[in-house]
Each structure stands twice: as C-alpha cells, then as structure tokens.
Short mmCIF file of C-alpha atoms in Angstrom, two decimals:
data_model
loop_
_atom_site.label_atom_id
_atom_site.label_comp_id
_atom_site.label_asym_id
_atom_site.label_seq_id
_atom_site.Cartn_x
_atom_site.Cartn_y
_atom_site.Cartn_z
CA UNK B 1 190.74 -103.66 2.90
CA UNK B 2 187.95 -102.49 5.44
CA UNK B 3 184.64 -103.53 4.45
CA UNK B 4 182.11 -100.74 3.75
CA UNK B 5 179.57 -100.65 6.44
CA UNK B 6 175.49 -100.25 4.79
CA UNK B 7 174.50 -97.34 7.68
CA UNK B 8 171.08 -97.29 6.06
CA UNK B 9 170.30 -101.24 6.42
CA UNK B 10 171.84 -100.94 10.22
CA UNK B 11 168.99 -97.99 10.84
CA UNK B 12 166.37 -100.32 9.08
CA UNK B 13 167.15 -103.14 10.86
CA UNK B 14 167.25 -100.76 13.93
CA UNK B 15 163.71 -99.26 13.30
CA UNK B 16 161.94 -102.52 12.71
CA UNK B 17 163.19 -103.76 15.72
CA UNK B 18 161.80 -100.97 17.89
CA UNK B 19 158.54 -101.45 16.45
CA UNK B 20 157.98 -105.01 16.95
CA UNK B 21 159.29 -103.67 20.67
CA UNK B 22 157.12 -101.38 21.04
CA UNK B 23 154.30 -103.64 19.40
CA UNK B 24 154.87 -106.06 22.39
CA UNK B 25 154.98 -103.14 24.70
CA UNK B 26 151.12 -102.10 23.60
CA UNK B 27 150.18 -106.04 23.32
CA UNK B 28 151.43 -106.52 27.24
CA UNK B 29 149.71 -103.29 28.17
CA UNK B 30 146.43 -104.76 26.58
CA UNK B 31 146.51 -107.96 27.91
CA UNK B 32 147.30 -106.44 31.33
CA UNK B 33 143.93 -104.26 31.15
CA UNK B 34 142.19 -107.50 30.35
CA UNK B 35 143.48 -109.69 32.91
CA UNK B 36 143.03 -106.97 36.00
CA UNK B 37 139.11 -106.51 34.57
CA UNK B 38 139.63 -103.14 33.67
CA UNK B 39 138.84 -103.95 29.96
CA UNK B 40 135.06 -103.85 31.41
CA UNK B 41 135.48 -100.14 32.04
CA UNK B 42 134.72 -97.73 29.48
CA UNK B 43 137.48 -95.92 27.96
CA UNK B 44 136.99 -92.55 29.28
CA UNK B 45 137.30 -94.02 32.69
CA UNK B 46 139.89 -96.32 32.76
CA UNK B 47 141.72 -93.24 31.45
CA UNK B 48 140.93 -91.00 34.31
CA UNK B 49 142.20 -93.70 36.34
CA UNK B 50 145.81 -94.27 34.78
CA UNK B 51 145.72 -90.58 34.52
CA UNK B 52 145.11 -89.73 38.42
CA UNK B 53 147.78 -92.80 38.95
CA UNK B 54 150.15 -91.02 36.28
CA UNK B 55 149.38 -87.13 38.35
CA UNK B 56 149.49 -88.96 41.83
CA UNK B 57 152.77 -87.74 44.16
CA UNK B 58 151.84 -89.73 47.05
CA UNK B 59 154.52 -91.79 47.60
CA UNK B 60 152.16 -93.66 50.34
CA UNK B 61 150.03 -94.32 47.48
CA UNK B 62 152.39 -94.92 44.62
CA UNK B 63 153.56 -97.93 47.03
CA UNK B 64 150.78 -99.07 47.74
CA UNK B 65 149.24 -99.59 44.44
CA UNK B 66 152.85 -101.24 43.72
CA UNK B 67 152.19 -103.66 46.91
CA UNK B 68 148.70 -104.55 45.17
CA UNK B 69 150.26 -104.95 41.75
CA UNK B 70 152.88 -107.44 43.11
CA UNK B 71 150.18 -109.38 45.21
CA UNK B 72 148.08 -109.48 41.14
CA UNK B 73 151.15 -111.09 39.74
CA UNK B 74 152.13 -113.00 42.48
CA UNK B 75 148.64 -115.04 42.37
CA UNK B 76 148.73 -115.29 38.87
CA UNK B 77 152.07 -116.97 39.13
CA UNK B 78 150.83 -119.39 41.32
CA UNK B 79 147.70 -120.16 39.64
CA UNK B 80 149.83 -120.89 36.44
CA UNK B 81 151.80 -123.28 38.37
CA UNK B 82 149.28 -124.92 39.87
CA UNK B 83 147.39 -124.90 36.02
CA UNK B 84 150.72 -126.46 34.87
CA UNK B 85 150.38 -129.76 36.53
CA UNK B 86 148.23 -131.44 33.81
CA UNK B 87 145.55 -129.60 33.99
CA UNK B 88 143.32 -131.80 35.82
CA UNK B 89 142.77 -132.33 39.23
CA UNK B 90 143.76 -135.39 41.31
CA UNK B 91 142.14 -137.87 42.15
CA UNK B 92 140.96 -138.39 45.62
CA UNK B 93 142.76 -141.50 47.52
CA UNK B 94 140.41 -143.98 49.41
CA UNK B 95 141.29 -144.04 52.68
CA UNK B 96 138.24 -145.98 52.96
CA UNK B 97 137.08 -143.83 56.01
CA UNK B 98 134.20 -142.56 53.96
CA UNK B 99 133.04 -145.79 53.10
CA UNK B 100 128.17 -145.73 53.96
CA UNK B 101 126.99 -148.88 55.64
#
C-alpha cells in the first residue's frame, strides 16, 4: 500500500524554510551596510544610492563597482585570517642588534 503523502505539512515545512532564508538574506544585507560604513548614512540616502546603482546601465560602471566590491571582501578575508592566528601579535625576536650601550 502507498503511503498517503501530508501536501499541507510539505508546504509548511516549505514556507518556514523560505523565511528563515529570506531572514538570513535581510540579516546579510544588514550586516553588509554596517561593515562598508554605510549604516552612518541616513536612510533616505543610502537609498538613493542603491537606487541609482539598481537604475544604473553602465556596464563600465556596473563593473567597476563589482571590481571595488571584490577588493571589500577580498581585504576582509585577509584580515580574518590574519585575526585567526590567536589573536595576538608576535612577539618580536632579539636579534640583539638593537641592544643601547
């Protein structure tokens, strides 16, 4: 005998899911505005902006502003690896060059 599939549990299951992604989705999107700075914007600005970037057909520019957002995560990366390393920094070795009379 097949079983009986529950259609409505499937779409629950299905909904919930797409809101905790799209929950992430906004979270990410915040954090992003905080870690470029732009939280320090007022709203009605930093909307103008992502509005003029969303209207913009300049493919110069669209790449452009994708070569500056790949440098942004690029240092980031690297400053999280370099963060990962214990935290503190090294000590410096005596080479005994710097030693005062």
């Amino acid at each position: 005998m097949r079983r009986v599939r529950d259609y409505d549990a499937e779409l629950k299951a299905l909904a919930a899911k797409a809101r905790a992604l799209k929950a992430r989705k906004v979270e990410q999107l915040g954090a992003l505005v905080a870690a470029t700075g732009a939280d320090a914007l007022d709203t009605k600005t930093l909307a103008g902006v992502l509005l003029a970037a969303v209207a913009s057909k300049d493919a110069g520019t669209r790449e452009a502003w994708a070569a500056t957002g790949a440098a942004f995560f690029q240092r980031r990366a690297r400053k999280a690896e370099g963060s990962a390393g214990g935290g503190r920094p090294r000590a410096r070795e005596n080479t005994g060059s710097d030693k005062t009379r």
